[in-house]
Structure formats: structure tokens, C-alpha cells
mmCIF file of C-alpha atoms in Angstrom:
data_model
loop_
_atom_site.group_PDB
_atom_site.id
_atom_site.type_symbol
_atom_site.label_atom_id
_atom_site.label_comp_id
_atom_site.label_asym_id
_atom_site.label_seq_id
_atom_site.Cartn_x
_atom_site.Cartn_y
_atom_site.Cartn_z
ATOM 1 C CA MET A 859 -57.829 169.133 157.173
ATOM 2 C CA LYS A 860 -60.467 169.668 160.292
ATOM 3 C CA GLY A 861 -63.909 172.288 159.625
ATOM 4 C CA PRO A 862 -65.663 173.203 162.308
ATOM 5 C CA LEU A 863 -67.765 171.648 165.316
ATOM 6 C CA PHE A 864 -71.094 171.250 164.794
ATOM 7 C CA TYR A 865 -72.641 170.554 167.925
ATOM 8 C CA SER A 866 -75.705 168.180 169.088
ATOM 9 C CA LYS A 867 -79.401 169.541 170.061
ATOM 10 C CA ILE A 868 -81.903 169.197 172.304
ATOM 11 C CA LEU A 869 -85.466 169.899 171.305
ATOM 12 C CA LEU A 870 -87.165 170.613 174.918
ATOM 13 C CA PHE A 871 -90.852 171.013 173.651
ATOM 14 C CA GLY A 872 -92.474 170.287 170.599
ATOM 15 C CA GLU A 873 -91.444 166.636 169.678
ATOM 16 C CA TYR A 874 -94.137 165.053 167.678
ATOM 17 C CA GLY A 875 -96.018 168.483 168.432
ATOM 18 C CA ILE A 876 -94.251 170.361 165.462
ATOM 19 C CA ILE A 877 -95.680 168.196 163.125
ATOM 20 C CA LYS A 878 -99.287 169.343 163.600
ATOM 21 C CA ASP A 879 -97.763 172.982 164.193
ATOM 22 C CA SER A 880 -97.411 173.612 167.843
ATOM 23 C CA LYS A 881 -95.206 175.877 169.811
ATOM 24 C CA GLY A 882 -91.075 173.944 170.102
ATOM 25 C CA LEU A 883 -88.679 174.770 171.829
ATOM 26 C CA SER A 884 -85.321 173.752 170.697
ATOM 27 C CA ILE A 885 -81.557 174.467 171.793
ATOM 28 C CA PRO A 886 -78.077 173.653 171.114
ATOM 29 C CA TYR A 887 -75.865 171.750 173.995
ATOM 30 C CA ASN A 888 -72.564 171.660 173.383
ATOM 31 C CA PHE A 889 -71.630 168.668 175.645
ATOM 32 C CA PHE A 890 -71.725 166.564 171.891
ATOM 33 C CA LYS A 891 -69.994 168.323 168.912
ATOM 34 C CA GLY A 892 -68.867 166.598 165.540
ATOM 35 C CA ALA A 893 -66.493 168.013 162.545
ATOM 36 C CA LEU A 894 -65.361 166.548 159.173
ATOM 37 C CA LYS A 895 -61.893 165.243 159.353
ATOM 38 C CA MET A 896 -59.472 164.469 156.407
ATOM 39 C CA ASP A 897 -56.977 162.491 157.854
ATOM 40 C CA ASP A 898 -55.422 158.799 158.606
ATOM 41 C CA ASN A 899 -57.488 157.130 160.314
ATOM 42 C CA THR A 900 -58.802 153.750 159.052
ATOM 43 C CA SER A 901 -60.700 153.500 161.988
ATOM 44 C CA GLU A 902 -64.391 150.799 161.671
ATOM 45 C CA LYS A 903 -66.029 153.836 162.197
ATOM 46 C CA ALA A 904 -64.538 155.876 159.615
ATOM 47 C CA GLN A 905 -65.049 154.035 157.458
ATOM 48 C CA GLN A 906 -68.610 153.349 157.472
ATOM 49 C CA SER A 907 -68.965 157.126 157.681
ATOM 50 C CA ASN A 908 -66.618 157.395 154.480
ATOM 51 C CA MET A 909 -69.657 155.361 152.898
ATOM 52 C CA ALA A 910 -72.227 157.154 154.498
ATOM 53 C CA LEU A 911 -71.396 160.134 153.563
ATOM 54 C CA SER A 912 -70.463 159.174 149.479
ATOM 55 C CA GLY A 913 -74.506 157.495 149.806
ATOM 56 C CA PHE A 914 -75.659 161.348 150.973
ATOM 57 C CA SER A 915 -73.589 162.718 148.160
ATOM 58 C CA GLU A 916 -75.248 161.499 145.716
ATOM 59 C CA TYR A 917 -78.843 161.755 146.580
ATOM 60 C CA LEU A 918 -77.330 166.224 147.065
ATOM 61 C CA ASP A 919 -76.382 165.635 143.397
ATOM 62 C CA LYS A 920 -79.563 164.434 142.921
ATOM 63 C CA LEU A 921 -80.598 167.530 145.079
ATOM 64 C CA THR A 922 -79.026 169.499 143.237
ATOM 65 C CA LYS A 923 -80.593 168.290 139.982
ATOM 66 C CA GLU A 924 -83.738 168.718 141.245
ATOM 67 C CA GLN A 925 -84.478 171.965 143.288
ATOM 68 C CA PRO A 926 -81.420 173.834 141.826
ATOM 69 C CA GLU A 927 -83.966 176.733 142.692
ATOM 70 C CA LEU A 928 -83.416 175.374 147.114
ATOM 71 C CA VAL A 929 -79.773 174.819 146.987
ATOM 72 C CA SER A 930 -77.282 173.686 144.746
ATOM 73 C CA PHE A 931 -73.832 171.840 146.573
ATOM 74 C CA ASN A 932 -70.349 171.739 144.768
ATOM 75 C CA VAL A 933 -70.711 167.892 144.711
ATOM 76 C CA LYS A 934 -67.519 167.462 142.361
ATOM 77 C CA GLU A 935 -65.144 168.964 145.854
ATOM 78 C CA LEU A 936 -67.665 167.253 147.665
ATOM 79 C CA LYS A 937 -66.880 163.899 146.855
ATOM 80 C CA GLU A 938 -63.414 164.371 146.173
ATOM 81 C CA ASP A 939 -62.977 164.596 149.179
ATOM 82 C CA ILE A 940 -64.713 162.345 149.693
ATOM 83 C CA ALA A 941 -62.585 159.922 147.805
ATOM 84 C CA LYS A 942 -59.514 160.932 149.483
ATOM 85 C CA GLY A 943 -60.935 159.471 153.078
ATOM 86 C CA MET A 944 -63.323 162.471 154.173
ATOM 87 C CA TYR A 945 -65.545 161.037 157.452
ATOM 88 C CA PHE A 946 -67.635 163.014 159.813
ATOM 89 C CA ASP A 947 -66.292 162.391 163.268
ATOM 90 C CA SER A 948 -68.929 162.519 165.596
ATOM 91 C CA SER A 949 -69.277 162.219 169.652
ATOM 92 C CA ILE A 950 -72.727 162.682 169.251
ATOM 93 C CA PRO A 951 -74.381 159.287 170.157
ATOM 94 C CA GLN A 952 -76.628 158.175 167.203
ATOM 95 C CA GLY A 953 -80.183 157.355 167.804
ATOM 96 C CA TYR A 954 -80.484 159.075 171.042
ATOM 97 C CA GLY A 955 -83.078 162.245 170.168
ATOM 98 C CA VAL A 956 -79.697 164.735 170.089
ATOM 99 C CA GLY A 957 -79.127 165.651 166.789
ATOM 100 C CA SER A 958 -76.401 163.498 164.983
ATOM 101 C CA SER A 959 -77.367 163.447 161.548
ATOM 102 C CA GLY A 960 -78.264 167.013 162.321
ATOM 103 C CA ALA A 961 -74.488 167.774 163.209
ATOM 104 C CA LEU A 962 -73.190 166.392 159.680
ATOM 105 C CA VAL A 963 -76.287 167.691 157.059
ATOM 106 C CA ALA A 964 -75.005 171.282 159.241
ATOM 107 C CA ALA A 965 -71.194 170.354 158.520
ATOM 108 C CA ILE A 966 -72.109 169.516 155.189
ATOM 109 C CA TYR A 967 -74.034 172.098 154.448
ATOM 110 C CA ASP A 968 -71.531 174.891 156.092
ATOM 111 C CA LYS A 969 -68.333 173.341 153.660
ATOM 112 C CA TYR A 970 -69.953 172.396 149.846
ATOM 113 C CA ALA A 971 -73.438 174.610 148.951
ATOM 114 C CA ASN A 972 -73.302 176.572 146.456
ATOM 115 C CA ASP A 973 -74.089 180.448 147.831
ATOM 116 C CA LYS A 974 -75.208 179.328 151.306
ATOM 117 C CA ILE A 975 -77.104 182.029 154.128
ATOM 118 C CA THR A 976 -74.554 181.916 156.755
ATOM 119 C CA VAL A 977 -75.104 182.965 160.360
ATOM 120 C CA LEU A 978 -73.196 186.227 160.486
ATOM 121 C CA GLU A 979 -76.152 187.315 158.651
ATOM 122 C CA ASN A 980 -79.055 189.456 159.516
ATOM 123 C CA LEU A 981 -81.645 185.938 159.793
ATOM 124 C CA THR A 982 -84.760 187.253 158.132
ATOM 125 C CA ARG A 983 -87.425 185.025 159.364
ATOM 126 C CA LYS A 984 -87.580 183.797 155.396
ATOM 127 C CA LYS A 985 -83.633 182.934 154.871
ATOM 128 C CA LEU A 986 -84.315 180.942 158.448
ATOM 129 C CA LEU A 987 -87.608 179.352 157.029
ATOM 130 C CA LYS A 988 -85.201 178.763 153.380
ATOM 131 C CA LEU A 989 -82.103 177.328 156.017
ATOM 132 C CA LYS A 990 -85.083 174.713 157.642
ATOM 133 C CA THR A 991 -86.794 173.761 154.451
ATOM 134 C CA ILE A 992 -82.932 173.069 153.101
ATOM 135 C CA PHE A 993 -82.938 170.629 156.111
ATOM 136 C CA GLY A 994 -85.001 169.081 155.755
ATOM 137 C CA ASN A 995 -84.821 167.602 152.430
ATOM 138 C CA MET A 996 -81.183 167.238 152.898
ATOM 139 C CA GLU A 997 -81.730 165.104 156.545
ATOM 140 C CA SER A 998 -84.837 163.450 154.313
ATOM 141 C CA PHE A 999 -82.159 160.740 153.654
ATOM 142 C CA PHE A 1000 -81.428 159.861 157.025
ATOM 143 C CA HIS A 1001 -85.581 159.963 158.203
ATOM 144 C CA GLY A 1002 -87.603 159.809 155.453
ATOM 145 C CA LYS A 1003 -89.422 162.939 156.559
ATOM 146 C CA SER A 1004 -87.501 165.841 158.676
ATOM 147 C CA SER A 1005 -88.340 169.054 159.864
ATOM 148 C CA GLY A 1006 -84.852 170.687 159.583
ATOM 149 C CA LEU A 1007 -85.026 171.846 163.368
ATOM 150 C CA ASP A 1008 -81.835 169.777 164.327
ATOM 151 C CA PRO A 1009 -79.439 170.297 161.062
ATOM 152 C CA LEU A 1010 -80.818 174.886 161.895
ATOM 153 C CA ASN A 1011 -80.093 174.630 165.867
ATOM 154 C CA SER A 1012 -77.327 172.611 164.932
ATOM 155 C CA TYR A 1013 -75.702 175.316 162.862
ATOM 156 C CA LEU A 1014 -76.614 178.138 163.975
ATOM 157 C CA SER A 1015 -75.930 177.244 167.680
ATOM 158 C CA LEU A 1016 -78.817 179.140 168.883
ATOM 159 C CA PRO A 1017 -81.882 178.420 170.642
ATOM 160 C CA ILE A 1018 -84.673 177.839 167.996
ATOM 161 C CA LEU A 1019 -88.562 179.263 168.900
ATOM 162 C CA ILE A 1020 -90.866 177.185 166.622
ATOM 163 C CA ASN A 1021 -94.273 179.389 166.695
ATOM 164 C CA SER A 1022 -95.852 177.116 163.914
ATOM 165 C CA LYS A 1023 -94.847 175.389 160.641
ATOM 166 C CA ASP A 1024 -94.515 178.434 159.027
ATOM 167 C CA ASN A 1025 -93.586 181.113 161.839
ATOM 168 C CA ILE A 1026 -90.133 180.732 163.442
ATOM 169 C CA GLU A 1027 -87.170 182.430 165.338
ATOM 170 C CA SER A 1028 -84.234 182.474 166.833
ATOM 171 C CA THR A 1029 -84.769 183.095 170.627
ATOM 172 C CA SER A 1030 -82.622 183.633 174.092
ATOM 173 C CA ILE A 1031 -83.610 181.365 177.259
ATOM 174 C CA PRO A 1032 -83.124 182.808 181.167
ATOM 175 C CA THR A 1033 -79.838 182.729 181.781
ATOM 176 C CA GLN A 1034 -78.976 179.750 184.076
ATOM 177 C CA ASN A 1035 -78.971 179.785 187.509
ATOM 178 C CA ALA A 1036 -75.818 177.726 188.674
ATOM 179 C CA LYS A 1037 -76.953 178.121 191.999
ATOM 180 C CA GLY A 1038 -80.650 176.462 191.100
ATOM 181 C CA LYS A 1039 -82.223 173.661 192.581
ATOM 182 C CA GLY A 1040 -83.811 172.722 190.018
ATOM 183 C CA ALA A 1041 -82.942 171.376 186.542
ATOM 184 C CA VAL A 1042 -83.532 169.747 183.011
ATOM 185 C CA PHE A 1043 -81.317 166.284 182.495
ATOM 186 C CA LEU A 1044 -80.718 163.716 180.015
ATOM 187 C CA LEU A 1045 -81.772 160.420 181.512
ATOM 188 C CA ASP A 1046 -79.801 157.025 179.513
ATOM 189 C CA SER A 1047 -82.838 154.606 178.866
ATOM 190 C CA GLY A 1048 -79.495 152.274 177.611
ATOM 191 C CA SER A 1049 -81.079 152.169 174.336
ATOM 192 C CA THR A 1050 -80.948 153.852 171.087
ATOM 193 C CA GLY A 1051 -84.247 154.719 169.226
ATOM 194 C CA GLU A 1052 -84.981 154.875 165.548
ATOM 195 C CA THR A 1053 -86.766 157.853 164.157
ATOM 196 C CA ALA A 1054 -88.398 156.185 161.420
ATOM 197 C CA PRO A 1055 -90.738 153.903 162.859
ATOM 198 C CA MET A 1056 -91.788 156.754 165.384
ATOM 199 C CA VAL A 1057 -92.419 158.857 163.831
ATOM 200 C CA GLN A 1058 -94.405 156.002 161.093
ATOM 201 C CA LEU A 1059 -96.886 154.733 164.112
ATOM 202 C CA PHE A 1060 -97.682 158.530 164.647
ATOM 203 C CA MET A 1061 -99.224 158.939 161.639
ATOM 204 C CA GLU A 1062 -100.565 155.453 161.580
ATOM 205 C CA GLN A 1063 -101.955 156.451 165.095
ATOM 206 C CA MET A 1064 -103.396 160.447 163.828
ATOM 207 C CA LYS A 1065 -105.639 158.272 161.716
ATOM 208 C CA SER A 1066 -108.074 158.348 165.045
ATOM 209 C CA GLU A 1067 -110.077 160.997 165.256
ATOM 210 C CA GLY A 1068 -109.803 160.188 168.835
ATOM 211 C CA PHE A 1069 -105.876 160.657 169.407
ATOM 212 C CA ARG A 1070 -106.163 163.860 167.134
ATOM 213 C CA ASN A 1071 -108.650 164.994 168.794
ATOM 214 C CA MET A 1072 -106.177 164.887 171.974
ATOM 215 C CA LEU A 1073 -103.596 166.121 170.522
ATOM 216 C CA LYS A 1074 -104.635 169.053 169.656
ATOM 217 C CA ASN A 1075 -106.366 168.965 172.804
ATOM 218 C CA GLN A 1076 -103.883 168.252 175.181
ATOM 219 C CA PHE A 1077 -100.817 166.880 174.065
ATOM 220 C CA ILE A 1078 -100.623 170.634 171.886
ATOM 221 C CA LYS A 1079 -102.280 172.396 175.072
ATOM 222 C CA HIS A 1080 -99.552 171.961 177.054
ATOM 223 C CA THR A 1081 -97.218 172.209 174.888
ATOM 224 C CA ASP A 1082 -97.532 175.333 173.662
ATOM 225 C CA ALA A 1083 -97.349 176.746 177.239
ATOM 226 C CA CYS A 1084 -94.545 175.013 178.245
ATOM 227 C CA VAL A 1085 -92.950 176.966 175.611
ATOM 228 C CA GLU A 1086 -94.464 180.235 176.970
ATOM 229 C CA ASP A 1087 -93.867 179.354 180.334
ATOM 230 C CA PHE A 1088 -89.852 178.125 179.610
ATOM 231 C CA VAL A 1089 -88.835 181.328 177.577
ATOM 232 C CA ASN A 1090 -90.315 183.854 180.413
ATOM 233 C CA GLY A 1091 -89.225 182.531 182.877
ATOM 234 C CA ASN A 1092 -92.297 180.948 184.800
ATOM 235 C CA VAL A 1093 -90.844 178.606 187.308
ATOM 236 C CA LYS A 1094 -93.824 177.832 188.792
ATOM 237 C CA SER A 1095 -96.328 177.958 186.303
ATOM 238 C CA LEU A 1096 -93.859 175.979 184.200
ATOM 239 C CA PHE A 1097 -94.352 172.446 186.351
ATOM 240 C CA GLY A 1098 -98.067 172.580 186.232
ATOM 241 C CA ASN A 1099 -97.598 172.340 182.637
ATOM 242 C CA LEU A 1100 -95.129 169.493 182.717
ATOM 243 C CA LYS A 1101 -96.852 167.137 184.719
ATOM 244 C CA GLN A 1102 -99.718 167.269 182.677
ATOM 245 C CA LEU A 1103 -98.001 167.063 178.865
ATOM 246 C CA SER A 1104 -95.710 163.792 181.080
ATOM 247 C CA ASN A 1105 -99.119 162.671 181.962
ATOM 248 C CA VAL A 1106 -100.550 162.720 178.058
ATOM 249 C CA VAL A 1107 -97.334 161.007 177.007
ATOM 250 C CA LEU A 1108 -97.637 158.397 179.426
ATOM 251 C CA ASN A 1109 -100.266 157.847 178.669
ATOM 252 C CA ASN A 1110 -101.189 158.060 174.883
ATOM 253 C CA PHE A 1111 -97.763 157.359 174.008
ATOM 254 C CA LYS A 1112 -96.615 154.601 174.927
ATOM 255 C CA PRO A 1113 -94.432 153.127 172.687
ATOM 256 C CA MET A 1114 -92.276 155.196 172.508
ATOM 257 C CA ILE A 1115 -91.323 155.722 175.702
ATOM 258 C CA PRO A 1116 -89.358 152.061 176.537
ATOM 259 C CA ALA A 1117 -91.608 149.718 178.496
ATOM 260 C CA LYS A 1118 -89.336 149.617 181.739
ATOM 261 C CA PHE A 1119 -89.296 153.072 182.187
ATOM 262 C CA HIS A 1120 -93.134 153.218 182.182
ATOM 263 C CA GLU A 1121 -93.391 152.964 186.050
ATOM 264 C CA LEU A 1122 -90.193 155.315 186.392
ATOM 265 C CA TRP A 1123 -92.713 157.971 184.333
ATOM 266 C CA LYS A 1124 -95.670 157.377 186.511
ATOM 267 C CA GLN A 1125 -93.500 157.597 190.089
ATOM 268 C CA GLY A 1126 -92.297 160.934 189.005
ATOM 269 C CA ILE A 1127 -96.340 161.843 187.825
ATOM 270 C CA ASP A 1128 -96.854 160.630 191.289
ATOM 271 C CA SER A 1129 -94.326 161.795 193.946
ATOM 272 C CA ASN A 1130 -93.903 165.312 192.392
ATOM 273 C CA GLU A 1131 -89.799 165.233 192.208
ATOM 274 C CA TYR A 1132 -89.067 164.747 188.987
ATOM 275 C CA TYR A 1133 -91.401 165.221 185.170
ATOM 276 C CA LEU A 1134 -90.598 162.933 182.399
ATOM 277 C CA LYS A 1135 -90.735 163.424 178.677
ATOM 278 C CA LEU A 1136 -89.603 162.446 175.079
ATOM 279 C CA CYS A 1137 -86.360 163.351 173.859
ATOM 280 C CA GLY A 1138 -86.971 163.493 170.282
ATOM 281 C CA SER A 1139 -89.415 160.854 168.964
ATOM 282 C CA GLY A 1140 -88.751 158.179 172.138
ATOM 283 C CA GLY A 1141 -87.878 154.714 171.039
ATOM 284 C CA GLY A 1142 -84.841 154.413 173.217
ATOM 285 C CA GLY A 1143 -82.006 157.014 173.553
ATOM 286 C CA TYR A 1144 -82.342 159.541 176.069
ATOM 287 C CA ILE A 1145 -85.538 160.775 177.848
ATOM 288 C CA LEU A 1146 -85.647 164.535 178.813
ATOM 289 C CA GLY A 1147 -86.227 165.098 182.502
ATOM 290 C CA PHE A 1148 -87.775 168.599 184.463
ATOM 291 C CA THR A 1149 -86.951 168.488 188.308
ATOM 292 C CA GLU A 1150 -87.665 171.551 191.067
ATOM 293 C CA ASP A 1151 -85.313 169.844 193.267
ATOM 294 C CA LEU A 1152 -82.000 167.810 191.272
ATOM 295 C CA ALA A 1153 -80.723 165.937 194.325
ATOM 296 C CA LYS A 1154 -84.621 164.661 195.369
ATOM 297 C CA ALA A 1155 -84.894 163.771 191.728
ATOM 298 C CA LYS A 1156 -80.999 161.855 192.364
ATOM 299 C CA LYS A 1157 -82.227 159.919 194.614
ATOM 300 C CA ALA A 1158 -84.982 159.020 193.782
ATOM 301 C CA LEU A 1159 -83.567 157.659 189.737
ATOM 302 C CA LYS A 1160 -80.478 156.524 192.048
ATOM 303 C CA ASP A 1161 -80.047 153.632 189.239
ATOM 304 C CA TYR A 1162 -79.186 155.468 186.022
ATOM 305 C CA LYS A 1163 -77.329 158.054 185.032
ATOM 306 C CA LEU A 1164 -78.556 161.961 185.001
ATOM 307 C CA GLU A 1165 -76.881 164.411 182.368
ATOM 308 C CA VAL A 1166 -77.769 168.002 183.766
ATOM 309 C CA VAL A 1167 -78.258 170.145 180.280
ATOM 310 C CA TYR A 1168 -79.237 173.598 182.069
ATOM 311 C CA ASN A 1169 -80.371 174.548 185.684
ATOM 312 C CA PHE A 1170 -82.926 177.121 187.029
#
């Protein structure tokens, strides 16, 4: 058995902000993917995945009993398959902010949910919100608290525009310009980051009125503007807002940026050769970069591995 493929995702804009109702934009990233498998693989990775699925199945059993009106799973079949050695075979790096648990959640829902909402039906806003709620409940097994966006993106394989907590829609983004000089890229920080402690830290900071004001008047303002610009293809305006956003993040989210990148972050803002921002919750994993001139950015970041995600 080999299940369908589920892809990683990149939250281009909205990390932390969407917890407090900012706009957000999430896109599928087909470079990494995963699928449920049942074969004779006895590698340590497969065994670890199988054990994790066992714990997850108990959690889903509980979820089915506690919220049957939201979602129910064929837990019997799921547990039988896990007993036969099923595991999630994935190339998505864990702790890198590209949705490793999201792809797994999407794969399990796709195979074991009863009366599932499928990608083929007319996805009304109501259905999208229901899916997001289901996925949020499922993924909280891994993170403590989840918006459900990563699995939603992975399940639909479509860009998702978050207008607010209760208003999401699948969207189209401008077609890539393969010959364009500008790009969105991933920068490997060389270490993994854990979501739960970073979100906890953010929640602690939210207790301060100064931080809440900064979030509303600066961070969310620039995030919303970036989303609008990106979706509408306003590249010039986008880079103006990106510079502001990158600056706000450097000044107010320092603990989420690996220390060795503080200087690099500032260099980008000062030189205008690239702008960096968090990819997911930060703390490690990937850092997102935006540049109007990829050749210049590559030169400035020659000591790092850049992975191009989108060309302007």
C-alpha cells in the first residue's frame, strides 16, 4: 500500500499574526512530500513513525468520541493498519517550518475520516472553515495548539488566503516569472526549531501592552499590506512593506531568530539586497527571504544554501 502524496507548505505571511487575526497567505511547496506506506521497511525512521502513529490513533479515537459532530474516524481500520506496520514516509524536514505534521494530518484524514469533505466538491467558506477546525483539533496532538492551516494547505494543495480567523478562501497567486530576477527563497538555518515553546513565548509576550500595540499597529499592518501586494502582484509596493516587516520582526521577535542570523538579517535591511522573515514559528529551521535581485542576494549570502521557492 502507498497512499496519495501530501506536500509541504510555506506560510509566506502571517506567522504569529494569524493568531491575532492578521491576514495570511500560505502556499503548497512541492519540493517536500509524504505518503502513508505499508511495506517491509524496518528502518529506525519507519519504526519511529509507526510508534508516533500509534499514539496519534489513540488521540483520534478520543477525538471521535468527544466531538462526533465535528469528525469521526475509522479508528479500527487505522489501528489495524498501524499494527501491520504502517508509517508515514516523508521527505519533509521536521522542525523546519514547512509543515511536516500538517502533511501527516492531511494523509490520515484523507484515508480514515468518515464522511470526509473532499477536494473535488464545491469548497464553500463554511466547508473550508470546518476542515480547518478539524485539522486544528487533529494537529494539536503534535503542537499543543494549531490553527489547522498547515494540514489544510497540504490537503487541498492550493494557495490559501486568510482574511481573518473566520474568513479563509482558496486563492490564486500571480503566475511565476521564470525569467524574473526577483525571488522568494528559503535559507537553511542549520538547526531545527520547535513550535510549541516559540508559541508559548509569544503568548507570554502578548501579556505586555507594549507588545500587543506593536503587533497591532506595526506587525499586523505590514503583514496585511504584504499579503495584499503579493496576491495582486504589486511587486514594488511589496518590497517596501517587506522591508518594514523585516525590521519589525528583527526588533520585536529576536528570540525567534537564531542568534547567528541577527547580523545577517540587519545587513539585508541596510543593503536592500534581500529581506528576511520568519518561516513558521522560527527558533530554527528555515528562514524566508525575499529579493528583487537573486544574483545579488546569492552573492551576499554565499555562505548559505538558498532554495528558490517562487520567482517574480
